[in-house]
Amino acid sequence: MKERVLVIEDEPAMIRLLELELSYEGYDITVACDGITGAGQALGEHFDIILLDLNLPGISGIEVCKRVRAVKQTPIIMLTARDTVSDRVRGLDTGADDYVPKPFAIEELLARMRSLQRRLHAAEAGDEVLHAKDLILDRAAHRVSRAGREIECSQREFELLHCLLVHKNRLMNREALLNLVWGYSYEGETNVVDVYIRYVRMKVDEGYSEKLIHTVRGSGYILRD
C-alpha cells in the first residue's frame, strides 16, 4: 500500500514540484492550499506524513500544527522560506518533527521523509515503558512519573526524555540529540538542547537527592541508571 502524504502548501510551483516528485517516488499525494482546509484533512483522514508550509492563507502552519498535535501524532515536516534558529525552534516546539528551509533539493526532502519514517518505526518497535531508578516513562499513555509522582511534560520534553532513556548510561552529544529529537542536523550556534535539558532536569531531578541527568562538560549529557 502506498504511503499517504498530505501537502499543505499555497505556492503553485511548489505544489506541482511536490506532486510530480513524490508521485514518482510512489507516494499517494493529497494537496490542501490553505491552513483551514489542510487542518481539516489532517484531522479527518489518515496520512503517513504531512508536509506543512509555515505561511498559509486562512490559518498559519503553526496553528495547523497545534491543531493536529492536540489530536494526532502524524509526522510533520515544515517547509518554509524562513530559516532562522528562532523560526525553527518555534515550529519544532509546536510539534513539528523536522524543518526543511526553502529552496531545498528534492533529494534532501525525500531523505528527511525516509529518516522520519525510520525513526517512527523504530520507536513503534521499542519498549512501551522505559525506566531508570524510580523514573518511569510510559510512551503509549504519554505519562512520566518519578517515585509515584506524575510529571507534566511538553511534547518536546517528553521526546527528549524518551531519547535519554532509550540511550540511558550512554553519553549523548548535542548533535545526536538534535538529530534524534528535533530531526535536523546541528547548524551554527544554538542552545536549544541545553535549554530543554534544563527544563527536563528541573522536572525530573529537582527535589530528589539522587540525580539522573548528568552533564559531561564539553561532551554532552547522560542519563545514568
mmCIF file of C-alpha atoms in Angstrom:
data_model
loop_
_atom_site.group_PDB
_atom_site.id
_atom_site.type_symbol
_atom_site.label_atom_id
_atom_site.label_comp_id
_atom_site.label_asym_id
_atom_site.label_seq_id
_atom_site.Cartn_x
_atom_site.Cartn_y
_atom_site.Cartn_z
ATOM 1 C CA MET A 1 0.000 0.000 0.000
ATOM 2 C CA LYS A 2 1.271 3.468 -0.876
ATOM 3 C CA GLU A 3 2.178 5.816 1.943
ATOM 4 C CA ARG A 4 -0.159 8.809 2.042
ATOM 5 C CA VAL A 5 1.326 12.303 2.129
ATOM 6 C CA LEU A 6 -0.677 15.453 2.844
ATOM 7 C CA VAL A 7 0.900 18.552 1.294
ATOM 8 C CA ILE A 8 -0.387 21.795 2.846
ATOM 9 C CA GLU A 9 1.074 24.467 0.579
ATOM 10 C CA ASP A 10 -0.273 27.512 -1.298
ATOM 11 C CA GLU A 11 2.540 28.110 -3.796
ATOM 12 C CA PRO A 12 1.509 26.592 -7.182
ATOM 13 C CA ALA A 13 5.060 25.915 -8.400
ATOM 14 C CA MET A 14 5.950 24.140 -5.148
ATOM 15 C CA ILE A 15 2.736 22.105 -5.279
ATOM 16 C CA ARG A 16 3.495 20.962 -8.833
ATOM 17 C CA LEU A 17 7.064 20.032 -7.886
ATOM 18 C CA LEU A 18 5.983 18.013 -4.849
ATOM 19 C CA GLU A 19 3.142 16.276 -6.695
ATOM 20 C CA LEU A 20 5.459 15.277 -9.534
ATOM 21 C CA GLU A 21 8.426 14.142 -7.448
ATOM 22 C CA LEU A 22 6.528 12.421 -4.627
ATOM 23 C CA SER A 23 4.194 10.618 -7.039
ATOM 24 C CA TYR A 24 7.250 9.406 -8.955
ATOM 25 C CA GLU A 25 8.655 8.050 -5.665
ATOM 26 C CA GLY A 26 5.456 6.076 -5.102
ATOM 27 C CA TYR A 27 3.636 8.261 -2.567
ATOM 28 C CA ASP A 28 -0.115 8.891 -2.659
ATOM 29 C CA ILE A 29 -0.440 12.717 -2.587
ATOM 30 C CA THR A 30 -3.269 14.893 -1.265
ATOM 31 C CA VAL A 31 -2.975 18.691 -1.534
ATOM 32 C CA ALA A 32 -4.554 21.450 0.554
ATOM 33 C CA CYS A 33 -3.931 25.067 -0.456
ATOM 34 C CA ASP A 34 -4.846 26.814 2.788
ATOM 35 C CA GLY A 35 -4.460 26.213 6.508
ATOM 36 C CA ILE A 36 -8.117 25.627 7.373
ATOM 37 C CA THR A 37 -8.614 23.020 4.638
ATOM 38 C CA GLY A 38 -5.309 21.379 5.479
ATOM 39 C CA ALA A 39 -6.101 21.127 9.187
ATOM 40 C CA GLY A 40 -9.493 19.611 8.389
ATOM 41 C CA GLN A 41 -7.981 16.985 6.120
ATOM 42 C CA ALA A 42 -5.171 16.192 8.553
ATOM 43 C CA LEU A 43 -7.670 15.637 11.361
ATOM 44 C CA GLY A 44 -10.316 13.871 9.291
ATOM 45 C CA GLU A 45 -8.168 11.399 7.365
ATOM 46 C CA HIS A 46 -5.170 9.147 7.921
ATOM 47 C CA PHE A 47 -1.828 10.282 6.498
ATOM 48 C CA ASP A 48 1.617 8.775 6.978
ATOM 49 C CA ILE A 49 3.333 12.166 6.806
ATOM 50 C CA ILE A 50 2.392 15.845 6.473
ATOM 51 C CA LEU A 51 4.444 18.432 4.556
ATOM 52 C CA LEU A 52 3.371 21.771 6.011
ATOM 53 C CA ASP A 53 4.191 25.283 4.801
ATOM 54 C CA LEU A 54 4.605 27.857 7.554
ATOM 55 C CA ASN A 55 2.965 30.806 5.766
ATOM 56 C CA LEU A 56 -0.549 29.843 4.652
ATOM 57 C CA PRO A 57 -3.792 31.670 3.924
ATOM 58 C CA GLY A 58 -6.556 31.112 6.449
ATOM 59 C CA ILE A 59 -4.519 29.969 9.423
ATOM 60 C CA SER A 60 -0.751 29.641 9.708
ATOM 61 C CA GLY A 61 1.251 26.451 9.579
ATOM 62 C CA ILE A 62 1.993 26.920 13.281
ATOM 63 C CA GLU A 63 -1.737 26.885 14.076
ATOM 64 C CA VAL A 64 -2.303 23.866 11.813
ATOM 65 C CA CYS A 65 0.482 22.036 13.648
ATOM 66 C CA LYS A 66 -1.046 22.895 17.030
ATOM 67 C CA ARG A 67 -4.465 21.587 15.987
ATOM 68 C CA VAL A 68 -3.047 18.354 14.612
ATOM 69 C CA ARG A 69 -0.824 17.757 17.641
ATOM 70 C CA ALA A 70 -3.760 18.209 20.013
ATOM 71 C CA VAL A 71 -5.296 15.074 18.492
ATOM 72 C CA LYS A 72 -2.747 13.121 16.441
ATOM 73 C CA GLN A 73 0.956 12.302 16.263
ATOM 74 C CA THR A 74 1.159 12.211 12.451
ATOM 75 C CA PRO A 75 4.765 13.024 11.444
ATOM 76 C CA ILE A 76 5.069 16.651 10.262
ATOM 77 C CA ILE A 77 7.839 18.286 8.240
ATOM 78 C CA MET A 78 7.627 22.066 7.962
ATOM 79 C CA LEU A 79 8.588 23.675 4.655
ATOM 80 C CA THR A 80 9.267 27.393 4.767
ATOM 81 C CA ALA A 81 11.350 30.207 3.347
ATOM 82 C CA ARG A 82 12.155 31.303 6.895
ATOM 83 C CA ASP A 83 15.445 29.865 8.068
ATOM 84 C CA THR A 84 16.346 31.493 11.383
ATOM 85 C CA VAL A 85 17.011 29.468 14.527
ATOM 86 C CA SER A 86 14.050 31.150 16.273
ATOM 87 C CA ASP A 87 11.696 30.119 13.444
ATOM 88 C CA ARG A 88 12.964 26.544 13.588
ATOM 89 C CA VAL A 89 12.613 26.366 17.357
ATOM 90 C CA ARG A 90 9.103 27.820 17.220
ATOM 91 C CA GLY A 91 7.972 25.311 14.610
ATOM 92 C CA LEU A 92 9.589 22.354 16.335
ATOM 93 C CA ASP A 93 8.276 23.377 19.752
ATOM 94 C CA THR A 94 4.769 23.465 18.287
ATOM 95 C CA GLY A 95 5.177 19.777 17.481
ATOM 96 C CA ALA A 96 6.773 19.552 14.029
ATOM 97 C CA ASP A 97 9.199 16.660 13.665
ATOM 98 C CA ASP A 98 11.540 18.275 11.157
ATOM 99 C CA TYR A 99 12.119 21.541 9.334
ATOM 100 C CA VAL A 100 13.325 21.983 5.741
ATOM 101 C CA PRO A 101 14.051 25.554 4.564
ATOM 102 C CA LYS A 102 13.181 26.647 1.026
ATOM 103 C CA PRO A 103 14.646 26.394 -1.504
ATOM 104 C CA PHE A 104 15.623 22.777 -0.983
ATOM 105 C CA ALA A 105 16.849 19.894 -3.080
ATOM 106 C CA ILE A 106 14.075 17.334 -3.519
ATOM 107 C CA GLU A 107 16.607 14.604 -2.707
ATOM 108 C CA GLU A 108 17.133 16.140 0.732
ATOM 109 C CA LEU A 109 13.402 16.302 1.412
ATOM 110 C CA LEU A 110 12.958 12.670 0.376
ATOM 111 C CA ALA A 111 15.871 11.673 2.635
ATOM 112 C CA ARG A 112 14.301 13.572 5.548
ATOM 113 C CA MET A 113 10.977 11.819 4.928
ATOM 114 C CA ARG A 114 12.640 8.406 4.913
ATOM 115 C CA SER A 115 14.625 9.241 8.054
ATOM 116 C CA LEU A 116 11.495 10.381 9.858
ATOM 117 C CA GLN A 117 9.645 7.213 8.936
ATOM 118 C CA ARG A 118 12.584 5.077 10.127
ATOM 119 C CA ARG A 119 12.624 6.875 13.489
ATOM 120 C CA LEU A 120 8.877 6.411 13.815
ATOM 121 C CA HIS A 121 9.039 2.701 13.018
ATOM 122 C CA ALA A 122 11.953 2.222 15.402
ATOM 123 C CA ALA A 123 10.019 3.956 18.178
ATOM 124 C CA GLU A 124 6.951 1.811 17.493
ATOM 125 C CA ALA A 125 9.096 -1.305 17.755
ATOM 126 C CA GLY A 126 10.663 -0.171 21.016
ATOM 127 C CA ASP A 127 9.545 -0.703 24.588
ATOM 128 C CA GLU A 128 6.302 0.982 25.615
ATOM 129 C CA VAL A 129 7.505 1.578 29.183
ATOM 130 C CA LEU A 130 11.020 2.792 29.985
ATOM 131 C CA HIS A 131 12.508 3.381 33.411
ATOM 132 C CA ALA A 132 15.637 4.410 35.290
ATOM 133 C CA LYS A 133 15.655 4.010 39.070
ATOM 134 C CA ASP A 134 12.242 5.366 40.164
ATOM 135 C CA LEU A 135 11.650 7.310 36.930
ATOM 136 C CA ILE A 136 9.052 5.755 34.614
ATOM 137 C CA LEU A 137 8.070 6.854 31.105
ATOM 138 C CA ASP A 138 5.016 5.249 29.506
ATOM 139 C CA ARG A 139 5.169 6.083 25.808
ATOM 140 C CA ALA A 140 1.731 4.714 24.912
ATOM 141 C CA ALA A 141 -0.019 6.674 27.665
ATOM 142 C CA HIS A 142 2.312 9.686 27.257
ATOM 143 C CA ARG A 143 2.946 9.729 31.015
ATOM 144 C CA VAL A 144 6.038 10.357 33.102
ATOM 145 C CA SER A 145 6.387 9.796 36.846
ATOM 146 C CA ARG A 146 9.113 9.658 39.449
ATOM 147 C CA ALA A 147 8.706 7.972 42.826
ATOM 148 C CA GLY A 148 4.992 7.731 42.082
ATOM 149 C CA ARG A 149 4.604 11.468 41.400
ATOM 150 C CA GLU A 150 3.305 12.323 37.940
ATOM 151 C CA ILE A 151 5.373 14.815 35.940
ATOM 152 C CA GLU A 152 3.812 17.079 33.311
ATOM 153 C CA CYS A 153 5.944 17.324 30.159
ATOM 154 C CA SER A 154 5.541 19.166 26.888
ATOM 155 C CA GLN A 155 5.767 17.098 23.698
ATOM 156 C CA ARG A 156 9.381 18.104 23.124
ATOM 157 C CA GLU A 157 10.375 17.466 26.759
ATOM 158 C CA PHE A 158 8.744 14.038 26.559
ATOM 159 C CA GLU A 159 10.623 13.190 23.349
ATOM 160 C CA LEU A 160 13.938 14.350 24.808
ATOM 161 C CA LEU A 161 13.448 12.325 27.983
ATOM 162 C CA HIS A 162 12.390 9.311 25.922
ATOM 163 C CA CYS A 163 15.589 9.610 23.877
ATOM 164 C CA LEU A 164 17.745 9.815 27.012
ATOM 165 C CA LEU A 165 16.012 6.765 28.487
ATOM 166 C CA VAL A 166 16.360 4.724 25.297
ATOM 167 C CA HIS A 167 20.083 5.513 25.410
ATOM 168 C CA LYS A 168 20.491 5.505 29.190
ATOM 169 C CA ASN A 169 24.018 5.085 30.548
ATOM 170 C CA ARG A 170 25.341 6.298 27.180
ATOM 171 C CA LEU A 171 26.825 9.733 26.554
ATOM 172 C CA MET A 172 24.698 11.710 24.081
ATOM 173 C CA ASN A 173 26.243 14.767 22.452
ATOM 174 C CA ARG A 174 24.179 17.763 21.358
ATOM 175 C CA GLU A 175 24.292 16.881 17.658
ATOM 176 C CA ALA A 176 22.939 13.385 18.299
ATOM 177 C CA LEU A 177 20.116 14.753 20.447
ATOM 178 C CA LEU A 178 19.215 17.329 17.784
ATOM 179 C CA ASN A 179 19.075 14.644 15.108
ATOM 180 C CA LEU A 180 17.069 12.185 17.191
ATOM 181 C CA VAL A 181 14.659 14.579 18.918
ATOM 182 C CA TRP A 182 14.387 17.645 16.683
ATOM 183 C CA GLY A 183 15.076 15.847 13.437
ATOM 184 C CA TYR A 184 17.614 18.194 11.871
ATOM 185 C CA SER A 185 21.391 18.375 11.917
ATOM 186 C CA TYR A 186 23.116 20.894 14.147
ATOM 187 C CA GLU A 187 23.889 24.110 12.243
ATOM 188 C CA GLY A 188 25.562 27.131 13.836
ATOM 189 C CA GLU A 189 25.227 28.342 17.388
ATOM 190 C CA THR A 190 22.074 27.236 19.165
ATOM 191 C CA ASN A 191 21.485 26.243 22.759
ATOM 192 C CA VAL A 192 18.120 24.607 22.194
ATOM 193 C CA VAL A 193 19.349 21.244 23.553
ATOM 194 C CA ASP A 194 20.817 22.866 26.661
ATOM 195 C CA VAL A 195 17.598 24.804 27.264
ATOM 196 C CA TYR A 196 15.425 21.692 27.065
ATOM 197 C CA ILE A 197 17.828 19.614 29.123
ATOM 198 C CA ARG A 198 17.439 22.276 31.809
ATOM 199 C CA TYR A 199 13.628 22.085 31.557
ATOM 200 C CA VAL A 200 13.642 18.283 31.829
ATOM 201 C CA ARG A 201 16.208 18.251 34.620
ATOM 202 C CA MET A 202 14.120 20.670 36.701
ATOM 203 C CA LYS A 203 11.124 18.353 36.390
ATOM 204 C CA VAL A 204 12.913 15.033 36.801
ATOM 205 C CA ASP A 205 15.732 15.773 39.264
ATOM 206 C CA GLU A 206 14.767 18.856 41.270
ATOM 207 C CA GLY A 207 13.817 17.880 44.818
ATOM 208 C CA TYR A 208 15.463 14.454 44.639
ATOM 209 C CA SER A 209 18.780 13.637 46.303
ATOM 210 C CA GLU A 210 19.756 11.208 43.540
ATOM 211 C CA LYS A 211 20.196 12.986 40.200
ATOM 212 C CA LEU A 212 19.607 11.039 36.997
ATOM 213 C CA ILE A 213 20.570 13.502 34.244
ATOM 214 C CA HIS A 214 24.245 14.475 34.223
ATOM 215 C CA THR A 215 26.312 16.908 32.172
ATOM 216 C CA VAL A 216 29.646 15.733 30.803
ATOM 217 C CA ARG A 217 31.355 19.058 30.291
ATOM 218 C CA GLY A 218 32.304 19.701 26.695
ATOM 219 C CA SER A 219 30.781 16.418 25.527
ATOM 220 C CA GLY A 220 27.053 16.231 26.176
ATOM 221 C CA TYR A 221 24.579 14.583 28.511
ATOM 222 C CA ILE A 222 23.920 11.189 30.038
ATOM 223 C CA LEU A 223 21.009 9.702 31.968
ATOM 224 C CA ARG A 224 22.542 7.296 34.478
ATOM 225 C CA ASP A 225 20.570 4.399 35.886
#
